[in-house]
mmCIF file with all atom_site columns, C-alpha atoms in Angstrom:
data_model
loop_
_atom_site.group_PDB
_atom_site.id
_atom_site.type_symbol
_atom_site.label_atom_id
_atom_site.label_alt_id
_atom_site.label_comp_id
_atom_site.label_asym_id
_atom_site.label_entity_id
_atom_site.label_seq_id
_atom_site.pdbx_PDB_ins_code
_atom_site.Cartn_x
_atom_site.Cartn_y
_atom_site.Cartn_z
_atom_site.occupancy
_atom_site.B_iso_or_equiv
_atom_site.pdbx_formal_charge
_atom_site.auth_seq_id
_atom_site.auth_comp_id
_atom_site.auth_asym_id
_atom_site.auth_atom_id
_atom_site.pdbx_PDB_model_num
ATOM 1   C CA . ASN H 1 1   ? 158.938 176.015 144.070 1.00 0.00 ? 1023 ASN H CA 1
ATOM 2   C CA . TYR H 1 2   ? 158.714 177.771 147.271 1.00 0.00 ? 1024 TYR H CA 1
ATOM 3   C CA . SER H 1 3   ? 155.733 180.244 145.449 1.00 0.00 ? 1025 SER H CA 1
ATOM 4   C CA . ASN H 1 4   ? 153.124 177.051 146.719 1.00 0.00 ? 1026 ASN H CA 1
ATOM 5   C CA . GLU H 1 5   ? 154.791 178.045 150.213 1.00 0.00 ? 1027 GLU H CA 1
ATOM 6   C CA . GLU H 1 6   ? 153.834 181.009 150.094 1.00 0.00 ? 1028 GLU H CA 1
ATOM 7   C CA . MET H 1 7   ? 150.266 180.923 148.700 1.00 0.00 ? 1029 MET H CA 1
ATOM 8   C CA . LEU H 1 8   ? 149.682 178.614 151.065 1.00 0.00 ? 1030 LEU H CA 1
ATOM 9   C CA . SER H 1 9   ? 150.646 181.128 154.393 1.00 0.00 ? 1031 SER H CA 1
ATOM 10  C CA . PRO H 1 10  ? 150.284 184.419 153.201 1.00 0.00 ? 1032 PRO H CA 1
ATOM 11  C CA . VAL H 1 11  ? 150.756 186.675 155.783 1.00 0.00 ? 1033 VAL H CA 1
ATOM 12  C CA . LYS H 1 12  ? 153.789 185.808 158.231 1.00 0.00 ? 1034 LYS H CA 1
ATOM 13  C CA . THR H 1 13  ? 155.032 187.135 161.566 1.00 0.00 ? 1035 THR H CA 1
ATOM 14  C CA . GLU H 1 14  ? 158.014 186.536 163.337 1.00 0.00 ? 1036 GLU H CA 1
ATOM 15  C CA . GLU H 1 15  ? 156.801 184.114 165.529 1.00 0.00 ? 1037 GLU H CA 1
ATOM 16  C CA . GLN H 1 16  ? 155.675 181.965 162.901 1.00 0.00 ? 1038 GLN H CA 1
ATOM 17  C CA . GLN H 1 17  ? 159.296 182.149 161.022 1.00 0.00 ? 1039 GLN H CA 1
ATOM 18  C CA . ASN H 1 18  ? 160.835 180.880 164.291 1.00 0.00 ? 1040 ASN H CA 1
ATOM 19  C CA . ILE H 1 19  ? 158.613 177.158 163.744 1.00 0.00 ? 1041 ILE H CA 1
ATOM 20  C CA . PRO H 1 20  ? 160.283 175.016 162.254 1.00 0.00 ? 1042 PRO H CA 1
ATOM 21  C CA . THR H 1 21  ? 158.956 173.227 159.222 1.00 0.00 ? 1043 THR H CA 1
ATOM 22  C CA . THR H 1 22  ? 158.941 170.721 157.087 1.00 0.00 ? 1044 THR H CA 1
ATOM 23  C CA . ASN H 1 23  ? 162.099 171.114 154.315 1.00 0.00 ? 1045 ASN H CA 1
ATOM 24  C CA . MET H 1 24  ? 160.622 170.827 151.233 1.00 0.00 ? 1046 MET H CA 1
ATOM 25  C CA . SER H 1 25  ? 163.214 171.159 149.037 1.00 0.00 ? 1047 SER H CA 1
ATOM 26  C CA . GLU H 1 26  ? 164.390 167.144 150.694 1.00 0.00 ? 1048 GLU H CA 1
ATOM 27  C CA . THR H 1 27  ? 161.200 165.711 148.502 1.00 0.00 ? 1049 THR H CA 1
ATOM 28  C CA . ASN H 1 28  ? 162.175 167.952 145.308 1.00 0.00 ? 1050 ASN H CA 1
ATOM 29  C CA . GLU H 1 29  ? 165.291 165.987 145.543 1.00 0.00 ? 1051 GLU H CA 1
ATOM 30  C CA . ILE H 1 30  ? 163.965 162.948 144.851 1.00 0.00 ? 1052 ILE H CA 1
ATOM 31  C CA . ASP H 1 31  ? 161.263 163.775 142.524 1.00 0.00 ? 1053 ASP H CA 1
ATOM 32  C CA . GLY H 1 32  ? 162.074 166.895 140.400 1.00 0.00 ? 1054 GLY H CA 1
ATOM 33  C CA . ASN H 1 33  ? 158.284 167.348 140.116 1.00 0.00 ? 1055 ASN H CA 1
ATOM 34  C CA . ASN H 1 34  ? 157.700 166.548 143.193 1.00 0.00 ? 1056 ASN H CA 1
ATOM 35  C CA . ASN H 1 35  ? 155.028 164.377 141.813 1.00 0.00 ? 1057 ASN H CA 1
ATOM 36  C CA . VAL H 1 36  ? 153.305 162.245 144.385 1.00 0.00 ? 1058 VAL H CA 1
ATOM 37  C CA . LEU H 1 37  ? 149.467 160.253 144.465 1.00 0.00 ? 1059 LEU H CA 1
ATOM 38  C CA . LEU H 1 38  ? 147.758 160.398 147.936 1.00 0.00 ? 1060 LEU H CA 1
ATOM 39  C CA . VAL H 1 39  ? 145.021 157.617 148.303 1.00 0.00 ? 1061 VAL H CA 1
ATOM 40  C CA . SER H 1 40  ? 142.549 158.026 151.000 1.00 0.00 ? 1062 SER H CA 1
ATOM 41  C CA . ILE H 1 41  ? 140.000 155.057 151.663 1.00 0.00 ? 1063 ILE H CA 1
ATOM 42  C CA . PHE H 1 42  ? 136.920 156.564 153.212 1.00 0.00 ? 1064 PHE H CA 1
ATOM 43  C CA . PRO H 1 43  ? 133.770 153.619 153.913 1.00 0.00 ? 1065 PRO H CA 1
ATOM 44  C CA . GLN H 1 44  ? 130.608 155.146 154.444 1.00 0.00 ? 1066 GLN H CA 1
ATOM 45  C CA . LYS H 1 45  ? 129.504 152.835 157.380 1.00 0.00 ? 1067 LYS H CA 1
ATOM 46  C CA . ASN H 1 46  ? 132.049 151.270 160.063 1.00 0.00 ? 1068 ASN H CA 1
ATOM 47  C CA . THR H 1 47  ? 129.826 148.256 160.201 1.00 0.00 ? 1069 THR H CA 1
ATOM 48  C CA . VAL H 1 48  ? 127.804 147.212 157.733 1.00 0.00 ? 1070 VAL H CA 1
ATOM 49  C CA . ALA H 1 49  ? 125.189 143.749 157.924 1.00 0.00 ? 1071 ALA H CA 1
ATOM 50  C CA . ARG H 1 50  ? 125.311 141.324 156.052 1.00 0.00 ? 1072 ARG H CA 1
ATOM 51  C CA . GLY H 1 51  ? 122.363 141.846 152.594 1.00 0.00 ? 1073 GLY H CA 1
ATOM 52  C CA . ASP H 1 52  ? 123.447 145.739 153.068 1.00 0.00 ? 1074 ASP H CA 1
ATOM 53  C CA . SER H 1 53  ? 125.290 148.483 151.156 1.00 0.00 ? 1075 SER H CA 1
ATOM 54  C CA . GLN H 1 54  ? 127.731 150.208 150.867 1.00 0.00 ? 1076 GLN H CA 1
ATOM 55  C CA . ASN H 1 55  ? 129.740 152.576 149.480 1.00 0.00 ? 1077 ASN H CA 1
ATOM 56  C CA . THR H 1 56  ? 133.453 153.670 149.766 1.00 0.00 ? 1078 THR H CA 1
ATOM 57  C CA . THR H 1 57  ? 135.000 156.984 148.511 1.00 0.00 ? 1079 THR H CA 1
ATOM 58  C CA . ILE H 1 58  ? 138.333 156.522 147.127 1.00 0.00 ? 1080 ILE H CA 1
ATOM 59  C CA . THR H 1 59  ? 140.170 160.249 146.795 1.00 0.00 ? 1081 THR H CA 1
ATOM 60  C CA . VAL H 1 60  ? 143.491 160.303 144.624 1.00 0.00 ? 1082 VAL H CA 1
ATOM 61  C CA . THR H 1 61  ? 145.217 163.981 144.991 1.00 0.00 ? 1083 THR H CA 1
ATOM 62  C CA . ASP H 1 62  ? 148.740 165.205 144.810 1.00 0.00 ? 1084 ASP H CA 1
ATOM 63  C CA . SER H 1 63  ? 151.129 165.961 147.437 1.00 0.00 ? 1085 SER H CA 1
ATOM 64  C CA . ALA H 1 64  ? 149.860 169.768 147.309 1.00 0.00 ? 1086 ALA H CA 1
ATOM 65  C CA . SER H 1 65  ? 146.583 168.648 147.863 1.00 0.00 ? 1087 SER H CA 1
ATOM 66  C CA . ARG H 1 66  ? 144.704 168.959 144.135 1.00 0.00 ? 1088 ARG H CA 1
ATOM 67  C CA . PRO H 1 67  ? 142.465 166.329 142.860 1.00 0.00 ? 1089 PRO H CA 1
ATOM 68  C CA . VAL H 1 68  ? 143.672 164.160 140.452 1.00 0.00 ? 1090 VAL H CA 1
ATOM 69  C CA . PRO H 1 69  ? 140.905 163.149 137.755 1.00 0.00 ? 1091 PRO H CA 1
ATOM 70  C CA . ASN H 1 70  ? 141.403 160.158 135.453 1.00 0.00 ? 1092 ASN H CA 1
ATOM 71  C CA . ALA H 1 71  ? 143.440 157.880 138.011 1.00 0.00 ? 1093 ALA H CA 1
ATOM 72  C CA . GLU H 1 72  ? 143.162 154.516 138.068 1.00 0.00 ? 1094 GLU H CA 1
ATOM 73  C CA . ILE H 1 73  ? 142.188 152.423 140.418 1.00 0.00 ? 1095 ILE H CA 1
ATOM 74  C CA . ASP H 1 74  ? 142.498 148.432 140.794 1.00 0.00 ? 1096 ASP H CA 1
ATOM 75  C CA . GLY H 1 75  ? 140.600 147.202 144.354 1.00 0.00 ? 1097 GLY H CA 1
ATOM 76  C CA . ASN H 1 76  ? 140.453 144.171 145.891 1.00 0.00 ? 1098 ASN H CA 1
ATOM 77  C CA . LEU H 1 77  ? 137.937 143.380 148.608 1.00 0.00 ? 1099 LEU H CA 1
ATOM 78  C CA . ILE H 1 78  ? 139.423 140.626 151.609 1.00 0.00 ? 1100 ILE H CA 1
ATOM 79  C CA . TYR H 1 79  ? 136.333 139.338 153.195 1.00 0.00 ? 1101 TYR H CA 1
ATOM 80  C CA . PRO H 1 80  ? 136.796 138.379 156.416 1.00 0.00 ? 1102 PRO H CA 1
ATOM 81  C CA . GLY H 1 81  ? 137.965 134.510 156.900 1.00 0.00 ? 1103 GLY H CA 1
ATOM 82  C CA . ASP H 1 82  ? 139.806 134.958 153.750 1.00 0.00 ? 1104 ASP H CA 1
ATOM 83  C CA . ASN H 1 83  ? 138.399 132.705 151.665 1.00 0.00 ? 1105 ASN H CA 1
ATOM 84  C CA . TYR H 1 84  ? 136.454 135.405 149.401 1.00 0.00 ? 1106 TYR H CA 1
ATOM 85  C CA . GLU H 1 85  ? 137.999 138.234 146.888 1.00 0.00 ? 1107 GLU H CA 1
ATOM 86  C CA . LYS H 1 86  ? 136.024 140.989 145.277 1.00 0.00 ? 1108 LYS H CA 1
ATOM 87  C CA . GLU H 1 87  ? 138.288 143.332 142.171 1.00 0.00 ? 1109 GLU H CA 1
ATOM 88  C CA . PHE H 1 88  ? 136.276 145.808 141.643 1.00 0.00 ? 1110 PHE H CA 1
ATOM 89  C CA . SER H 1 89  ? 138.095 149.298 139.630 1.00 0.00 ? 1111 SER H CA 1
ATOM 90  C CA . GLY H 1 90  ? 137.634 152.435 137.512 1.00 0.00 ? 1112 GLY H CA 1
ATOM 91  C CA . ILE H 1 91  ? 138.753 156.302 137.714 1.00 0.00 ? 1113 ILE H CA 1
ATOM 92  C CA . THR H 1 92  ? 138.434 158.770 139.393 1.00 0.00 ? 1114 THR H CA 1
ATOM 93  C CA . ASP H 1 93  ? 136.044 161.822 138.590 1.00 0.00 ? 1115 ASP H CA 1
ATOM 94  C CA . PRO H 1 94  ? 137.499 165.903 137.914 1.00 0.00 ? 1116 PRO H CA 1
ATOM 95  C CA . LEU H 1 95  ? 137.667 166.047 142.340 1.00 0.00 ? 1117 LEU H CA 1
ATOM 96  C CA . GLY H 1 96  ? 139.561 162.607 142.300 1.00 0.00 ? 1118 GLY H CA 1
ATOM 97  C CA . LYS H 1 97  ? 137.166 160.468 143.967 1.00 0.00 ? 1119 LYS H CA 1
ATOM 98  C CA . PHE H 1 98  ? 135.419 157.046 142.791 1.00 0.00 ? 1120 PHE H CA 1
ATOM 99  C CA . VAL H 1 99  ? 132.643 155.699 144.320 1.00 0.00 ? 1121 VAL H CA 1
ATOM 100 C CA . TYR H 1 100 ? 132.269 151.907 144.290 1.00 0.00 ? 1122 TYR H CA 1
ATOM 101 C CA . SER H 1 101 ? 129.433 150.415 145.938 1.00 0.00 ? 1123 SER H CA 1
ATOM 102 C CA . TRP H 1 102 ? 128.685 146.861 146.147 1.00 0.00 ? 1124 TRP H CA 1
ATOM 103 C CA . ILE H 1 103 ? 125.932 144.598 148.896 1.00 0.00 ? 1125 ILE H CA 1
ATOM 104 C CA . ILE H 1 104 ? 127.051 142.221 151.358 1.00 0.00 ? 1126 ILE H CA 1
ATOM 105 C CA . GLY H 1 105 ? 126.830 138.983 150.837 1.00 0.00 ? 1127 GLY H CA 1
ATOM 106 C CA . GLU H 1 106 ? 123.613 137.409 153.181 1.00 0.00 ? 1128 GLU H CA 1
ATOM 107 C CA . ASN H 1 107 ? 125.724 134.249 153.993 1.00 0.00 ? 1129 ASN H CA 1
ATOM 108 C CA . GLY H 1 108 ? 129.868 135.152 154.275 1.00 0.00 ? 1130 GLY H CA 1
ATOM 109 C CA . ASP H 1 109 ? 131.298 135.730 157.214 1.00 0.00 ? 1131 ASP H CA 1
ATOM 110 C CA . ILE H 1 110 ? 131.332 138.194 160.426 1.00 0.00 ? 1132 ILE H CA 1
ATOM 111 C CA . GLY H 1 111 ? 134.265 139.940 160.839 1.00 0.00 ? 1133 GLY H CA 1
ATOM 112 C CA . PRO H 1 112 ? 136.894 143.449 158.796 1.00 0.00 ? 1134 PRO H CA 1
ATOM 113 C CA . LEU H 1 113 ? 136.519 144.110 155.870 1.00 0.00 ? 1135 LEU H CA 1
ATOM 114 C CA . SER H 1 114 ? 139.470 144.844 154.105 1.00 0.00 ? 1136 SER H CA 1
ATOM 115 C CA . ILE H 1 115 ? 139.633 146.969 150.677 1.00 0.00 ? 1137 ILE H CA 1
ATOM 116 C CA . GLU H 1 116 ? 143.126 147.497 149.511 1.00 0.00 ? 1138 GLU H CA 1
ATOM 117 C CA . VAL H 1 117 ? 143.428 149.281 145.992 1.00 0.00 ? 1139 VAL H CA 1
ATOM 118 C CA . GLU H 1 118 ? 146.565 150.632 143.567 1.00 0.00 ? 1140 GLU H CA 1
ATOM 119 C CA . VAL H 1 119 ? 146.572 153.974 142.128 1.00 0.00 ? 1141 VAL H CA 1
ATOM 120 C CA . SER H 1 120 ? 147.820 155.184 139.105 1.00 0.00 ? 1142 SER H CA 1
ATOM 121 C CA . SER H 1 121 ? 148.571 157.484 136.953 1.00 0.00 ? 1143 SER H CA 1
ATOM 122 C CA . GLN H 1 122 ? 150.268 159.501 134.162 1.00 0.00 ? 1144 GLN H CA 1
ATOM 123 C CA . GLY H 1 123 ? 153.008 161.523 135.917 1.00 0.00 ? 1145 GLY H CA 1
ATOM 124 C CA . TYR H 1 124 ? 153.336 159.681 139.029 1.00 0.00 ? 1146 TYR H CA 1
ATOM 125 C CA . PRO H 1 125 ? 154.590 156.927 140.488 1.00 0.00 ? 1147 PRO H CA 1
ATOM 126 C CA . SER H 1 126 ? 151.790 154.412 141.776 1.00 0.00 ? 1148 SER H CA 1
ATOM 127 C CA . ALA H 1 127 ? 150.774 154.067 145.300 1.00 0.00 ? 1149 ALA H CA 1
ATOM 128 C CA . SER H 1 128 ? 148.074 152.100 147.170 1.00 0.00 ? 1150 SER H CA 1
ATOM 129 C CA . ALA H 1 129 ? 146.126 152.201 150.508 1.00 0.00 ? 1151 ALA H CA 1
ATOM 130 C CA . THR H 1 130 ? 144.281 149.663 152.293 1.00 0.00 ? 1152 THR H CA 1
ATOM 131 C CA . SER H 1 131 ? 141.687 149.753 155.284 1.00 0.00 ? 1153 SER H CA 1
ATOM 132 C CA . SER H 1 132 ? 138.488 148.759 156.652 1.00 0.00 ? 1154 SER H CA 1
ATOM 133 C CA . PHE H 1 133 ? 135.353 147.966 157.570 1.00 0.00 ? 1155 PHE H CA 1
ATOM 134 C CA . GLU H 1 134 ? 133.051 145.234 159.968 1.00 0.00 ? 1156 GLU H CA 1
ATOM 135 C CA . ILE H 1 135 ? 130.481 143.050 158.422 1.00 0.00 ? 1157 ILE H CA 1
ATOM 136 C CA . VAL H 1 136 ? 128.683 141.824 161.422 1.00 0.00 ? 1158 VAL H CA 1
ATOM 137 C CA . GLU H 1 137 ? 124.796 140.052 161.883 1.00 0.00 ? 1159 GLU H CA 1
ATOM 138 C CA . SER H 1 138 ? 121.609 141.782 160.786 1.00 0.00 ? 1160 SER H CA 1
ATOM 139 C CA . SER H 1 139 ? 120.146 142.366 163.610 1.00 0.00 ? 1161 SER H CA 1
ATOM 140 C CA . GLU H 1 140 ? 123.298 143.957 165.376 1.00 0.00 ? 1162 GLU H CA 1
ATOM 141 C CA . ALA H 1 141 ? 124.134 146.694 163.128 1.00 0.00 ? 1163 ALA H CA 1
ATOM 142 C CA . SER H 1 142 ? 119.912 147.646 162.771 1.00 0.00 ? 1164 SER H CA 1
ATOM 143 C CA . GLY H 1 143 ? 119.447 146.733 166.390 1.00 0.00 ? 1165 GLY H CA 1
ATOM 144 C CA . ILE H 1 144 ? 115.851 145.236 165.323 1.00 0.00 ? 1166 ILE H CA 1
ATOM 145 C CA . ASN H 1 145 ? 114.931 141.336 167.117 1.00 0.00 ? 1167 ASN H CA 1
ATOM 146 C CA . ASN H 1 146 ? 114.799 138.917 163.642 1.00 0.00 ? 1168 ASN H CA 1
ATOM 147 C CA . ASP H 1 147 ? 111.030 138.019 162.826 1.00 0.00 ? 1169 ASP H CA 1
ATOM 148 C CA . LEU H 1 148 ? 111.268 135.354 165.404 1.00 0.00 ? 1170 LEU H CA 1
ATOM 149 C CA . ASP H 1 149 ? 111.020 137.379 168.307 1.00 0.00 ? 1171 ASP H CA 1
ATOM 150 C CA . ASP H 1 150 ? 108.662 140.328 167.115 1.00 0.00 ? 1172 ASP H CA 1
ATOM 151 C CA . PRO H 1 151 ? 105.823 140.542 169.393 1.00 0.00 ? 1173 PRO H CA 1
ATOM 152 C CA . PHE H 1 152 ? 103.533 141.642 166.228 1.00 0.00 ? 1174 PHE H CA 1
ATOM 153 C CA . ASP H 1 153 ? 103.818 138.815 164.957 1.00 0.00 ? 1175 ASP H CA 1
#
């Protein structure tokens, strides 16, 4: 489907034509409709203190970077120490986004929390992605000492 390539670069100079480009037909041979789900996971914060909230945005697009609405999200949070997992699920909105919010437990281990998602949508092969962020002690995330060290108490 070369009409998509023309839309992406309407002005072509001779110099641009000499730049090597990806041959889209190779992808088309694998899947005639070029339908592939691309999944991105964006944790709102890179470090989160125990007891704080975290929001993670999962974005699903097709291989032409168009949003995929109504894609089914099945996710799993794997907490530090591999001793606790939490499942979540949802559906992407018209912009191909799903936001999952939750509270980090106050008594859990500190360290990396992994986010794993599996995405499926009619007409596409399923896809998956992983991401992570750090869970830290509450005093590390806020930069504020705990109440015992507070000179104003």
